Amino acid sequence: MLNGARGRMGRAIASIAEEKDCQIVAGIDLGDDPAAVIDECDVVIDFSLQEATLPVARLTAERGKPIVIGTTGQSVEDRDAITALSSLIPMVWAGNFSTGVNLLFYLTQKAAEVLDAESDFDPEVIEMHHRHKKDAPSGTAERLLEILKESRSLGDADVAHGRQGITGERPAAQIGSHSLRGGDVVGDHLVMFAGSGERLELTHRATDRVIFASGALRAAKWAVTQPAGLYSMQDVLGLTA
Ligand code: NAD
């Protein structure tokens, strides 16, 4: 079952499902009743709206189906409630289903281990997406920020989301986060470690959202073989830091 079937991602998934040996038995969108069709499917894929994920995840757990979640921007309360359901069903939740981005997560982790808080490098995350995107920073940028925060033992308050006015000097214990919006950009992410005399930049550019669709279908096929638990796309790809 595909939740958000009429959206950009929903249509991208439906367009390649057959070539990936998958069948969309039910395409659900605003106004449809997922409870009436969920029993016909093996797995649920959700690419909808932030408020729509928790209700569909609850229904999915109730009916004992695995779920693949691609929707981003949920509140902290919703995220906690959704992840709690993974004790009942296999749940793959990824802010980004592309193979390249998951490699970017892995490389960022490795770079952050070397360029740690003791080093002279300042980490900043910059992302750009199309003008229709409703949340910021992107789920992918959120994950990159998580990796950097964990590696430097920093918290949410240490992330500077854009800067304006007389900000003073950049504290060493800070991570910058910048969201650019415009045009039809599918998704660009840059992790920068800016040092004195050198700069490391890890960049991923998505040019076609079919990469997310393909990753989500791969995750769906993998999820049906797994026991209950919360998984990432790195688990699906066997990429562990
Ligand atoms: P979109 O706005 O084009 O499509 C969202 C669809 O969800 C719309 O058709 C809308 O009508 C539908 N919807 C809204 N409320 C609903 C409800 N209650 N029940 C069912 N359907 C509902 O957006 P999009 O570009 O397809 O992106 C969808 C989500 O996926 C966003 O949160 C986006 O950030 C995320 N996304 C994730 C990845 C990833 O790899 N994880 C990649 C791209 C987009």
mmCIF file of C-alpha atoms and ligand atoms in Angstrom:
data_model
loop_
_atom_site.group_PDB
_atom_site.id
_atom_site.type_symbol
_atom_site.label_atom_id
_atom_site.label_comp_id
_atom_site.label_asym_id
_atom_site.label_seq_id
_atom_site.Cartn_x
_atom_site.Cartn_y
_atom_site.Cartn_z
ATOM 1 C CA MET A 1 0.000 0.000 0.000
ATOM 2 C CA LEU A 2 1.351 3.394 -0.978
ATOM 3 C CA ASN A 3 0.376 6.365 1.231
ATOM 4 C CA GLY A 4 0.665 9.710 -0.597
ATOM 5 C CA ALA A 5 0.138 8.012 -3.967
ATOM 6 C CA ARG A 6 -0.786 11.173 -5.877
ATOM 7 C CA GLY A 7 2.304 13.113 -4.717
ATOM 8 C CA ARG A 8 5.631 13.542 -6.534
ATOM 9 C CA MET A 9 7.235 10.606 -4.699
ATOM 10 C CA GLY A 10 4.118 8.461 -4.842
ATOM 11 C CA ARG A 11 4.014 8.817 -8.620
ATOM 12 C CA ALA A 12 7.766 8.131 -8.920
ATOM 13 C CA ILE A 13 7.360 4.903 -6.903
ATOM 14 C CA ALA A 14 4.348 3.747 -8.932
ATOM 15 C CA SER A 15 6.229 4.440 -12.183
ATOM 16 C CA ILE A 16 9.011 1.932 -11.396
ATOM 17 C CA ALA A 17 7.201 -0.566 -9.140
ATOM 18 C CA GLU A 18 6.688 -3.143 -11.869
ATOM 19 C CA GLU A 19 10.302 -3.141 -13.063
ATOM 20 C CA LYS A 20 11.323 -3.663 -9.412
ATOM 21 C CA ASP A 21 9.001 -6.702 -9.137
ATOM 22 C CA CYS A 22 6.577 -4.886 -6.837
ATOM 23 C CA GLN A 23 2.861 -4.311 -7.157
ATOM 24 C CA ILE A 24 1.033 -1.292 -5.747
ATOM 25 C CA VAL A 25 -2.138 -3.036 -4.565
ATOM 26 C CA ALA A 26 -3.550 0.221 -3.133
ATOM 27 C CA GLY A 27 -2.618 3.844 -3.784
ATOM 28 C CA ILE A 28 -3.935 5.966 -0.903
ATOM 29 C CA ASP A 29 -4.132 9.742 -0.755
ATOM 30 C CA LEU A 30 -6.107 12.463 1.037
ATOM 31 C CA GLY A 31 -9.727 11.385 1.482
ATOM 32 C CA ASP A 32 -9.130 7.647 0.956
ATOM 33 C CA ASP A 33 -9.603 5.026 3.678
ATOM 34 C CA PRO A 34 -6.415 2.983 4.177
ATOM 35 C CA ALA A 35 -8.145 0.709 6.734
ATOM 36 C CA ALA A 36 -10.315 -0.696 3.953
ATOM 37 C CA VAL A 37 -7.397 -1.893 1.796
ATOM 38 C CA ILE A 38 -4.379 -2.429 4.042
ATOM 39 C CA ASP A 39 -5.020 -6.148 4.555
ATOM 40 C CA GLU A 40 -4.430 -6.762 0.829
ATOM 41 C CA CYS A 41 -0.782 -5.629 0.969
ATOM 42 C CA ASP A 42 2.503 -7.107 2.247
ATOM 43 C CA VAL A 43 4.062 -3.783 3.219
ATOM 44 C CA VAL A 44 3.123 -0.102 3.528
ATOM 45 C CA ILE A 45 5.175 2.731 2.009
ATOM 46 C CA ASP A 46 4.516 6.258 3.311
ATOM 47 C CA PHE A 47 5.569 9.370 1.364
ATOM 48 C CA SER A 48 2.836 11.812 2.370
ATOM 49 C CA LEU A 49 2.583 14.697 4.810
ATOM 50 C CA GLN A 50 4.131 14.936 8.292
ATOM 51 C CA GLU A 51 0.754 14.736 10.074
ATOM 52 C CA ALA A 52 -0.280 11.693 8.053
ATOM 53 C CA THR A 53 2.555 9.381 9.116
ATOM 54 C CA LEU A 54 1.494 8.645 12.718
ATOM 55 C CA PRO A 55 -2.096 7.577 11.852
ATOM 56 C CA VAL A 56 -0.935 5.305 9.026
ATOM 57 C CA ALA A 57 1.878 3.875 11.191
ATOM 58 C CA ARG A 58 -0.676 3.096 13.951
ATOM 59 C CA LEU A 59 -2.938 1.324 11.485
ATOM 60 C CA THR A 60 0.033 -0.568 10.045
ATOM 61 C CA ALA A 61 1.125 -1.754 13.516
ATOM 62 C CA GLU A 62 -2.457 -2.741 14.341
ATOM 63 C CA ARG A 63 -2.625 -4.930 11.218
ATOM 64 C CA GLY A 64 0.906 -6.330 11.648
ATOM 65 C CA LYS A 65 2.377 -5.018 8.372
ATOM 66 C CA PRO A 66 5.946 -3.758 7.895
ATOM 67 C CA ILE A 67 6.237 -0.053 7.052
ATOM 68 C CA VAL A 68 8.732 2.027 5.075
ATOM 69 C CA ILE A 69 8.590 5.714 6.008
ATOM 70 C CA GLY A 70 10.014 8.406 3.748
ATOM 71 C CA THR A 71 7.916 11.363 4.929
ATOM 72 C CA THR A 72 9.922 14.041 6.738
ATOM 73 C CA GLY A 73 9.169 16.954 9.060
ATOM 74 C CA GLN A 74 7.240 15.180 11.870
ATOM 75 C CA SER A 75 7.145 16.783 15.347
ATOM 76 C CA VAL A 76 9.354 15.282 18.062
ATOM 77 C CA GLU A 77 6.213 13.897 19.777
ATOM 78 C CA ASP A 78 5.055 12.223 16.560
ATOM 79 C CA ARG A 79 8.535 10.822 15.899
ATOM 80 C CA ASP A 80 8.629 9.265 19.387
ATOM 81 C CA ALA A 81 5.142 7.796 18.995
ATOM 82 C CA ILE A 82 5.978 6.404 15.539
ATOM 83 C CA THR A 83 9.314 4.840 16.533
ATOM 84 C CA ALA A 84 7.655 3.223 19.591
ATOM 85 C CA LEU A 85 5.518 1.210 17.137
ATOM 86 C CA SER A 86 8.674 -0.452 15.767
ATOM 87 C CA SER A 87 8.583 -2.839 18.731
ATOM 88 C CA LEU A 88 5.557 -4.393 16.991
ATOM 89 C CA ILE A 89 6.523 -4.336 13.276
ATOM 90 C CA PRO A 90 9.579 -3.974 11.016
ATOM 91 C CA MET A 91 9.960 -0.229 10.313
ATOM 92 C CA VAL A 92 12.467 1.254 7.876
ATOM 93 C CA TRP A 93 12.617 5.003 8.409
ATOM 94 C CA ALA A 94 14.970 7.077 6.312
ATOM 95 C CA GLY A 95 15.112 10.788 5.632
ATOM 96 C CA ASN A 96 16.727 9.827 2.349
ATOM 97 C CA PHE A 97 16.505 6.541 0.442
ATOM 98 C CA SER A 98 19.258 7.167 -2.086
ATOM 99 C CA THR A 99 22.338 4.937 -2.035
ATOM 100 C CA GLY A 100 24.651 7.931 -2.569
ATOM 101 C CA VAL A 101 23.211 9.863 0.370
ATOM 102 C CA ASN A 102 23.519 6.873 2.650
ATOM 103 C CA LEU A 103 27.157 6.657 1.624
ATOM 104 C CA LEU A 104 27.369 10.400 2.437
ATOM 105 C CA PHE A 105 26.081 9.589 5.959
ATOM 106 C CA TYR A 106 28.785 6.945 6.293
ATOM 107 C CA LEU A 107 31.555 9.226 4.987
ATOM 108 C CA THR A 108 30.368 12.102 7.211
ATOM 109 C CA GLN A 109 30.571 9.790 10.217
ATOM 110 C CA LYS A 110 34.108 8.773 9.264
ATOM 111 C CA ALA A 111 35.202 12.384 8.598
ATOM 112 C CA ALA A 112 33.629 13.534 11.880
ATOM 113 C CA GLU A 113 35.625 10.908 13.779
ATOM 114 C CA VAL A 114 38.890 12.303 12.402
ATOM 115 C CA LEU A 115 37.889 15.984 12.351
ATOM 116 C CA ASP A 116 36.526 15.898 15.906
ATOM 117 C CA ALA A 117 35.964 18.630 18.523
ATOM 118 C CA GLU A 118 39.709 18.694 19.254
ATOM 119 C CA SER A 119 40.498 19.473 15.617
ATOM 120 C CA ASP A 120 40.550 22.900 14.008
ATOM 121 C CA PHE A 121 37.599 22.153 11.708
ATOM 122 C CA ASP A 122 34.184 23.857 11.835
ATOM 123 C CA PRO A 123 31.305 21.736 10.468
ATOM 124 C CA GLU A 124 28.481 23.329 8.463
ATOM 125 C CA VAL A 125 25.618 21.663 6.581
ATOM 126 C CA ILE A 126 24.064 23.296 3.518
ATOM 127 C CA GLU A 127 21.077 21.883 1.637
ATOM 128 C CA MET A 128 19.029 23.039 -1.319
ATOM 129 C CA HIS A 129 15.619 21.836 -2.510
ATOM 130 C CA HIS A 130 12.863 22.850 -4.931
ATOM 131 C CA ARG A 131 10.533 25.728 -4.098
ATOM 132 C CA HIS A 132 7.613 23.406 -3.200
ATOM 133 C CA LYS A 133 9.326 21.716 -0.248
ATOM 134 C CA LYS A 134 7.352 22.376 2.937
ATOM 135 C CA ASP A 135 9.845 21.656 5.735
ATOM 136 C CA ALA A 136 13.356 22.821 6.594
ATOM 137 C CA PRO A 137 15.988 21.689 7.150
ATOM 138 C CA SER A 138 15.484 18.584 5.018
ATOM 139 C CA GLY A 139 15.267 15.176 6.720
ATOM 140 C CA THR A 140 18.652 14.367 5.178
ATOM 141 C CA ALA A 141 20.222 17.513 6.625
ATOM 142 C CA GLU A 142 18.666 16.631 10.007
ATOM 143 C CA ARG A 143 20.385 13.241 9.869
ATOM 144 C CA LEU A 144 23.725 14.812 8.896
ATOM 145 C CA LEU A 145 23.358 17.251 11.809
ATOM 146 C CA GLU A 146 22.612 14.306 14.135
ATOM 147 C CA ILE A 147 25.836 12.592 13.072
ATOM 148 C CA LEU A 148 27.840 15.783 13.653
ATOM 149 C CA LYS A 149 26.130 16.538 16.998
ATOM 150 C CA GLU A 150 26.763 13.013 18.277
ATOM 151 C CA SER A 151 30.417 13.068 17.228
ATOM 152 C CA ARG A 152 31.000 16.363 19.097
ATOM 153 C CA SER A 153 28.620 15.727 22.031
ATOM 154 C CA LEU A 154 26.563 18.789 21.063
ATOM 155 C CA GLY A 155 22.820 19.357 21.427
ATOM 156 C CA ASP A 156 20.054 20.987 19.394
ATOM 157 C CA ALA A 157 20.856 24.384 20.952
ATOM 158 C CA ASP A 158 24.339 24.227 19.412
ATOM 159 C CA VAL A 159 22.976 24.173 15.854
ATOM 160 C CA ALA A 160 22.814 27.643 14.238
ATOM 161 C CA HIS A 161 19.990 27.557 11.666
ATOM 162 C CA GLY A 162 21.157 30.409 9.435
ATOM 163 C CA ARG A 163 22.857 33.500 10.784
ATOM 164 C CA GLN A 164 21.796 37.125 10.699
ATOM 165 C CA GLY A 165 22.915 40.404 12.229
ATOM 166 C CA ILE A 166 25.747 40.826 14.701
ATOM 167 C CA THR A 167 26.251 37.176 15.524
ATOM 168 C CA GLY A 168 29.716 37.542 17.027
ATOM 169 C CA GLU A 169 32.504 35.087 16.269
ATOM 170 C CA ARG A 170 31.579 31.539 15.452
ATOM 171 C CA PRO A 171 31.896 29.400 18.608
ATOM 172 C CA ALA A 172 33.916 26.207 18.123
ATOM 173 C CA ALA A 173 31.076 24.216 19.729
ATOM 174 C CA GLN A 174 28.593 25.046 16.976
ATOM 175 C CA ILE A 175 27.284 23.477 13.787
ATOM 176 C CA GLY A 176 25.813 25.718 11.089
ATOM 177 C CA SER A 177 22.722 24.617 9.139
ATOM 178 C CA HIS A 178 21.532 26.437 6.040
ATOM 179 C CA SER A 179 18.490 25.666 3.890
ATOM 180 C CA LEU A 180 18.255 27.067 0.366
ATOM 181 C CA ARG A 181 14.987 26.823 -1.590
ATOM 182 C CA GLY A 182 14.255 27.452 -5.229
ATOM 183 C CA GLY A 183 13.456 26.172 -8.685
ATOM 184 C CA ASP A 184 13.197 22.451 -9.306
ATOM 185 C CA VAL A 185 16.248 21.251 -7.344
ATOM 186 C CA VAL A 186 15.602 17.616 -6.382
ATOM 187 C CA GLY A 187 18.039 17.675 -3.431
ATOM 188 C CA ASP A 188 21.613 18.877 -2.833
ATOM 189 C CA HIS A 189 23.520 18.317 0.416
ATOM 190 C CA LEU A 190 26.944 19.631 1.336
ATOM 191 C CA VAL A 191 28.788 18.801 4.547
ATOM 192 C CA MET A 192 31.686 21.172 5.022
ATOM 193 C CA PHE A 193 34.521 20.905 7.503
ATOM 194 C CA ALA A 194 36.192 24.327 7.344
ATOM 195 C CA GLY A 195 39.678 24.426 8.856
ATOM 196 C CA SER A 196 42.493 26.965 8.794
ATOM 197 C CA GLY A 197 44.256 26.646 5.453
ATOM 198 C CA GLU A 198 42.079 23.794 4.168
ATOM 199 C CA ARG A 199 38.463 22.756 3.741
ATOM 200 C CA LEU A 200 36.888 19.349 3.260
ATOM 201 C CA GLU A 201 33.572 19.264 1.360
ATOM 202 C CA LEU A 202 31.402 16.186 0.943
ATOM 203 C CA THR A 203 28.668 16.817 -1.630
ATOM 204 C CA HIS A 204 25.745 14.794 -2.932
ATOM 205 C CA ARG A 205 23.448 16.035 -5.674
ATOM 206 C CA ALA A 206 20.233 14.244 -6.551
ATOM 207 C CA THR A 207 19.038 14.966 -10.076
ATOM 208 C CA ASP A 208 16.121 12.540 -10.326
ATOM 209 C CA ARG A 209 13.743 11.516 -7.511
ATOM 210 C CA VAL A 210 13.605 8.028 -8.994
ATOM 211 C CA ILE A 211 16.676 7.262 -6.820
ATOM 212 C CA PHE A 212 14.504 7.684 -3.686
ATOM 213 C CA ALA A 213 11.710 5.627 -5.227
ATOM 214 C CA SER A 214 14.064 2.821 -6.115
ATOM 215 C CA GLY A 215 15.601 2.855 -2.596
ATOM 216 C CA ALA A 216 12.168 2.833 -0.958
ATOM 217 C CA LEU A 217 11.092 -0.221 -2.970
ATOM 218 C CA ARG A 218 14.363 -1.973 -2.116
ATOM 219 C CA ALA A 219 13.688 -1.179 1.569
ATOM 220 C CA ALA A 220 10.120 -2.497 1.255
ATOM 221 C CA LYS A 221 11.321 -5.846 -0.137
ATOM 222 C CA TRP A 222 13.941 -6.058 2.635
ATOM 223 C CA ALA A 223 11.502 -5.080 5.415
ATOM 224 C CA VAL A 224 9.155 -8.005 4.770
ATOM 225 C CA THR A 225 12.017 -10.403 5.632
ATOM 226 C CA GLN A 226 12.944 -8.723 8.928
ATOM 227 C CA PRO A 227 11.762 -9.119 12.522
ATOM 228 C CA ALA A 228 10.119 -6.166 14.302
ATOM 229 C CA GLY A 229 12.517 -3.274 14.886
ATOM 230 C CA LEU A 230 13.576 0.165 13.736
ATOM 231 C CA TYR A 231 15.906 0.136 10.736
ATOM 232 C CA SER A 232 17.675 2.748 8.630
ATOM 233 C CA MET A 233 18.539 2.683 4.929
ATOM 234 C CA GLN A 234 22.102 1.999 6.029
ATOM 235 C CA ASP A 235 20.826 -1.261 7.551
ATOM 236 C CA VAL A 236 19.097 -2.097 4.253
ATOM 237 C CA LEU A 237 22.319 -1.431 2.312
ATOM 238 C CA GLY A 238 24.565 -3.148 4.876
ATOM 239 C CA LEU A 239 26.463 0.127 5.449
ATOM 240 C CA THR A 240 27.361 0.408 9.109
ATOM 241 C CA ALA A 241 29.786 3.015 10.367
HETATM 242 P P1 NAD B 1 3.956 15.903 -2.385
HETATM 243 O O1 NAD B 1 3.400 17.114 -1.694
HETATM 244 O O2 NAD B 1 4.174 15.946 -3.872
HETATM 245 O O3 NAD B 1 3.018 14.631 -2.089
HETATM 246 C C1 NAD B 1 2.461 14.341 -0.835
HETATM 247 C C2 NAD B 1 1.148 13.597 -1.078
HETATM 248 O O4 NAD B 1 0.628 13.188 0.200
HETATM 249 C C3 NAD B 1 0.080 14.475 -1.759
HETATM 250 O O5 NAD B 1 -0.477 13.774 -2.860
HETATM 251 C C4 NAD B 1 -0.934 14.702 -0.649
HETATM 252 O O6 NAD B 1 -2.258 14.854 -1.137
HETATM 253 C C5 NAD B 1 -0.772 13.413 0.138
HETATM 254 N N1 NAD B 1 -1.342 13.505 1.495
HETATM 255 C C6 NAD B 1 -1.477 14.594 2.285
HETATM 256 N N2 NAD B 1 -2.108 14.258 3.430
HETATM 257 C C7 NAD B 1 -2.373 12.935 3.348
HETATM 258 C C8 NAD B 1 -3.024 12.020 4.203
HETATM 259 N N3 NAD B 1 -3.523 12.402 5.389
HETATM 260 N N4 NAD B 1 -3.106 10.727 3.820
HETATM 261 C C9 NAD B 1 -2.614 10.325 2.630
HETATM 262 N N5 NAD B 1 -2.008 11.155 1.757
HETATM 263 C C10 NAD B 1 -1.879 12.448 2.118
HETATM 264 O O7 NAD B 1 5.312 15.593 -1.627
HETATM 265 P P2 NAD B 1 6.504 14.652 -2.127
HETATM 266 O O8 NAD B 1 7.532 15.491 -2.821
HETATM 267 O O9 NAD B 1 5.967 13.427 -2.802
HETATM 268 O O10 NAD B 1 7.140 14.260 -0.715
HETATM 269 C C11 NAD B 1 6.372 13.554 0.244
HETATM 270 C C12 NAD B 1 7.196 13.428 1.521
HETATM 271 O O11 NAD B 1 8.341 12.612 1.272
HETATM 272 C C13 NAD B 1 7.743 14.768 2.060
HETATM 273 O O12 NAD B 1 7.724 14.732 3.473
HETATM 274 C C14 NAD B 1 9.175 14.800 1.553
HETATM 275 O O13 NAD B 1 10.029 15.584 2.338
HETATM 276 C C15 NAD B 1 9.524 13.330 1.657
HETATM 277 N N6 NAD B 1 10.613 12.859 0.791
HETATM 278 C C16 NAD B 1 11.425 11.918 1.321
HETATM 279 C C17 NAD B 1 12.421 11.376 0.552
HETATM 280 C C18 NAD B 1 13.258 10.275 1.145
HETATM 281 O O14 NAD B 1 14.137 9.714 0.460
HETATM 282 N N7 NAD B 1 13.003 9.908 2.413
HETATM 283 C C19 NAD B 1 12.623 11.792 -0.774
HETATM 284 C C20 NAD B 1 11.768 12.757 -1.292
HETATM 285 C C21 NAD B 1 10.746 13.284 -0.505
#
